[in-house]
Coordinates of C-alpha atoms and ligand atoms in Angstrom, one line a residue:
M1 CA 44.1 81.0 119.1
R2 CA 41.4 83.7 120.0
I3 CA 41.3 86.9 117.8
R4 CA 38.7 89.5 116.8
L5 CA 36.2 88.3 114.1
D6 CA 37.0 91.5 111.9
K7 CA 41.1 90.6 112.2
Y8 CA 40.2 86.9 111.2
L9 CA 38.4 88.0 108.1
A10 CA 41.0 90.7 107.1
D11 CA 43.8 88.5 108.0
L12 CA 42.6 86.3 105.1
G13 CA 42.3 89.0 102.9
I14 CA 38.6 88.8 102.3
E15 CA 38.5 92.8 102.7
S16 CA 40.4 95.5 104.7
R17 CA 39.4 95.9 108.4
S18 CA 36.8 98.6 107.4
G19 CA 35.4 96.6 104.3
V20 CA 34.9 93.6 106.9
K21 CA 32.9 95.6 109.0
N22 CA 30.5 96.2 106.1
L23 CA 30.4 92.5 105.3
L24 CA 29.5 92.0 109.0
K25 CA 26.6 94.8 109.0
K26 CA 25.1 93.2 105.9
G27 CA 24.7 89.8 107.8
R28 CA 26.9 88.1 105.3
V29 CA 29.1 86.2 108.0
R30 CA 28.0 83.5 110.2
L31 CA 29.8 82.1 113.4
N32 CA 28.8 78.6 114.3
G33 CA 25.6 78.8 112.2
A34 CA 24.1 82.1 113.7
V35 CA 24.7 85.7 111.9
Q36 CA 27.2 87.6 113.5
T37 CA 27.4 91.6 113.0
R38 CA 29.8 92.5 115.8
P39 CA 33.5 93.0 114.4
E40 CA 34.9 92.8 118.2
T41 CA 33.5 89.4 118.8
K42 CA 36.2 87.0 119.6
V43 CA 36.6 83.8 117.8
D44 CA 38.6 80.7 118.3
T45 CA 40.6 80.2 115.0
D46 CA 41.0 76.3 115.6
A47 CA 37.4 75.5 116.8
D48 CA 34.8 78.0 115.6
R49 CA 33.3 77.6 112.1
I50 CA 32.9 80.8 110.4
C51 CA 31.3 81.1 106.9
L52 CA 31.0 83.9 104.5
D53 CA 27.9 83.8 102.1
G54 CA 27.4 80.2 103.1
K55 CA 31.1 79.3 102.4
V56 CA 33.2 77.8 105.3
L57 CA 36.4 79.7 105.8
T58 CA 40.0 78.2 106.9
Y59 CA 42.1 80.3 109.2
H60 CA 45.9 79.8 108.7
D61 CA 48.1 82.0 110.7
Y62 CA 50.9 80.9 108.4
E63 CA 51.1 79.1 105.2
Y64 CA 54.0 77.5 103.7
F65 CA 54.2 76.4 99.8
M66 CA 57.0 75.2 97.5
L67 CA 56.7 75.9 94.1
N68 CA 58.4 75.0 91.1
K69 CA 59.0 78.2 89.4
P70 CA 58.8 78.2 85.7
A71 CA 60.8 80.6 83.6
G72 CA 59.4 83.8 82.6
V73 CA 57.5 84.5 86.0
V74 CA 58.6 87.2 88.2
S75 CA 59.7 86.3 92.2
A76 CA 57.5 89.3 93.3
S77 CA 54.2 89.6 95.3
R78 CA 53.2 92.1 92.8
D79 CA 54.2 93.1 89.5
P80 CA 52.2 95.7 87.1
H81 CA 53.8 94.2 83.7
S82 CA 53.9 90.3 84.4
S83 CA 52.5 87.4 86.1
T84 CA 54.2 86.8 89.2
V85 CA 54.8 83.5 91.3
L86 CA 51.8 84.2 93.7
D87 CA 49.4 83.7 90.5
L88 CA 50.7 80.2 90.5
I89 CA 49.8 79.3 94.1
G90 CA 46.4 77.3 94.3
G91 CA 44.4 77.0 97.3
K92 CA 46.0 80.0 99.3
T93 CA 43.9 81.6 101.8
R94 CA 46.4 84.4 103.2
K95 CA 46.8 87.3 100.9
D96 CA 50.2 88.3 102.6
L97 CA 52.2 85.4 100.9
F98 CA 55.7 86.6 99.6
P99 CA 58.6 84.6 98.1
V100 CA 61.2 84.0 100.1
G101 CA 64.3 85.5 98.2
R102 CA 64.5 85.8 94.4
L103 CA 65.2 83.8 91.5
D104 CA 65.8 85.4 88.2
R105 CA 62.8 85.7 85.7
D106 CA 64.5 82.9 83.6
T107 CA 65.6 80.5 86.6
V108 CA 63.3 77.6 87.3
G109 CA 63.0 75.3 90.5
L110 CA 62.5 75.8 94.2
L111 CA 60.9 78.7 95.6
L112 CA 59.5 78.8 99.1
I113 CA 56.5 81.2 99.5
T114 CA 55.0 82.0 103.0
N115 CA 53.7 84.9 105.1
D116 CA 56.3 83.7 107.9
G117 CA 58.3 86.8 108.2
S118 CA 60.4 85.5 110.9
L119 CA 61.2 82.2 109.1
A120 CA 62.0 84.2 105.8
H121 CA 64.4 86.3 107.8
S122 CA 66.1 83.5 109.4
L123 CA 66.7 81.9 106.0
L124 CA 67.9 85.1 104.2
A125 CA 69.9 86.7 106.9
P126 CA 73.5 87.1 105.5
G127 CA 75.0 85.8 108.4
R128 CA 73.0 82.5 108.6
H129 CA 74.7 80.9 105.1
V130 CA 71.8 78.7 104.6
E131 CA 72.9 76.4 101.6
K132 CA 71.2 76.5 98.3
V133 CA 72.1 74.0 95.5
Y134 CA 71.5 74.6 91.8
R135 CA 71.9 72.4 88.8
V136 CA 73.6 74.5 85.7
L137 CA 73.9 74.2 82.2
L138 CA 77.0 76.0 81.0
D139 CA 78.1 77.0 77.3
G140 CA 81.3 75.2 77.9
A141 CA 82.8 72.5 80.1
A142 CA 83.7 73.3 83.7
D143 CA 87.2 72.0 84.8
S144 CA 89.4 71.7 88.1
A145 CA 90.6 75.1 87.7
D146 CA 86.9 76.6 87.9
Q147 CA 86.2 74.2 90.8
E148 CA 89.4 75.5 92.9
A149 CA 88.1 79.0 91.9
F150 CA 84.8 78.4 93.3
C151 CA 86.3 76.9 96.6
E152 CA 88.3 80.1 97.1
G153 CA 85.7 82.6 96.5
I154 CA 85.4 84.9 93.0
D155 CA 85.7 88.2 92.3
I156 CA 82.2 89.2 90.8
G157 CA 82.6 92.8 91.1
D158 CA 81.4 93.4 94.7
D159 CA 83.1 94.6 97.7
T160 CA 84.2 91.2 98.6
P161 CA 84.7 87.9 96.8
T162 CA 82.0 85.4 97.2
R163 CA 82.2 82.8 99.9
P164 CA 83.7 79.4 99.6
A165 CA 81.2 77.6 97.2
V166 CA 81.3 73.9 95.8
L167 CA 81.2 73.2 92.1
E168 CA 80.7 69.6 91.5
I169 CA 80.7 67.6 88.0
P170 CA 78.5 64.7 88.8
D171 CA 80.0 61.3 87.7
G172 CA 78.5 60.4 84.5
S173 CA 77.2 63.7 83.3
R174 CA 78.8 66.2 81.0
P175 CA 81.3 68.7 82.3
E176 CA 78.9 71.4 81.1
E177 CA 75.9 70.2 83.5
V178 CA 77.1 70.9 86.8
L179 CA 75.9 71.4 90.8
V180 CA 76.5 74.4 92.4
R181 CA 76.3 75.1 96.4
I182 CA 76.6 78.2 97.7
H183 CA 75.9 79.8 100.9
E184 CA 74.8 83.3 100.4
G185 CA 72.4 84.7 97.9
R186 CA 73.9 87.8 95.9
Y187 CA 72.3 89.3 92.8
H188 CA 72.5 87.0 89.9
Q189 CA 75.1 85.1 91.7
I190 CA 75.9 81.9 89.9
K191 CA 75.6 83.5 86.7
R192 CA 78.1 86.3 87.7
M193 CA 80.7 83.6 89.3
F194 CA 80.5 81.6 86.0
A195 CA 80.8 85.0 84.0
A196 CA 84.1 85.7 85.9
R197 CA 85.2 82.2 84.8
G198 CA 84.4 82.9 81.0
K199 CA 81.4 80.8 81.0
Q200 CA 77.9 81.4 80.4
V201 CA 74.9 80.1 82.3
L202 CA 72.5 78.7 79.9
W203 CA 69.9 77.0 82.3
L204 CA 69.8 77.5 86.3
K205 CA 67.5 75.3 88.4
R206 CA 67.3 75.7 92.2
L207 CA 67.1 72.2 93.7
S208 CA 67.3 72.9 97.6
M209 CA 67.4 75.7 100.0
G210 CA 68.6 74.6 103.5
S211 CA 66.8 71.4 104.3
L212 CA 64.0 72.1 101.9
V213 CA 64.2 69.9 98.5
L214 CA 62.3 70.3 95.5
D215 CA 59.7 67.7 95.2
G216 CA 60.3 65.9 92.0
S217 CA 56.9 65.2 91.3
L218 CA 56.1 68.9 90.8
G219 CA 56.1 69.9 87.2
E220 CA 57.2 73.5 86.2
G221 CA 54.5 76.0 87.4
E222 CA 53.1 73.7 90.2
S223 CA 53.1 73.9 94.0
R224 CA 52.3 72.2 97.3
R225 CA 51.9 72.9 100.9
L226 CA 54.9 71.9 102.9
T227 CA 54.4 69.2 105.1
G228 CA 54.6 69.9 109.1
E229 CA 58.1 67.8 109.1
E230 CA 59.5 70.0 106.2
I231 CA 58.4 73.4 108.1
E232 CA 59.8 72.2 111.3
D233 CA 63.3 71.2 109.4
L234 CA 63.6 74.5 107.7
K235 CA 62.9 76.4 111.2
G236 CA 65.8 74.2 112.4
T237 CA 68.0 75.2 109.2
G238 CA 66.9 78.6 109.6
R239 CA 68.5 78.9 113.1
R240 CA 71.4 76.6 112.7
G241 CA 72.3 77.7 109.0
S242 CA 74.7 75.5 107.2
P243 CA 78.1 75.0 107.3
P244 CA 80.0 76.6 104.4
G245 CA 80.8 74.0 101.9
Ligands
URA1 N1 72.0 82.9 90.8 C1 71.6 83.3 89.7 O1 72.3 84.0 88.8 N2 70.3 83.6 89.5 C2 69.3 83.0 90.4 O2 68.3 82.9 89.9 C3 69.7 82.5 91.2 C4 71.1 82.4 91.6

């Protein structure tokens, strides 16, 4: 892709567009080895070598990371009082990253972080019904009546009941340790669904979102870039959505 040099630098969050002009004026930017001072110079984001103060820059139009979110961190790009999920992403170059959807502060697990607004929109759009799977620890045993209620949809105090969801009690696990599949993303949804059944969620972890599955090798607080295949699959998920469970 060919773009202006000042846009290239501003996209990477190095400075605002006007701050970038100053950097250029001061001769701190080199294009293929030669000092370049003109902001309007066109650069090839794939082929040209651009250095700031001697350090080679890498341009990414879009970046995609999966984070294994730990408890105690806010799912936001900025927060005046608390550290955010973005503070945990190492090696990022774009400064316009944001989390796709939110997990509660005490929820752990899969969070997609990107600056691809159109993918985020397609994954979050209410009509898409992208499936999210959670592992849940409850303060009491889930039973077949809970499973039926999840399947039918639950009144959690909103205008409409929840869409049909799946509550699984995996073979060999205790009935307090369950899996839940939902196809929407209402505020505190899982906690409110169980609260409506008289049960409290003690621990909640997201395992997947559409085709994207949390990498089991990531410890809490760790992240990695998505592979090309994961990105392509996720774009497919966003377009197709998932059938309601
Ligand atoms: N449901 C919840 O209650 N909390 C989350 O963080 C995600 C889903």
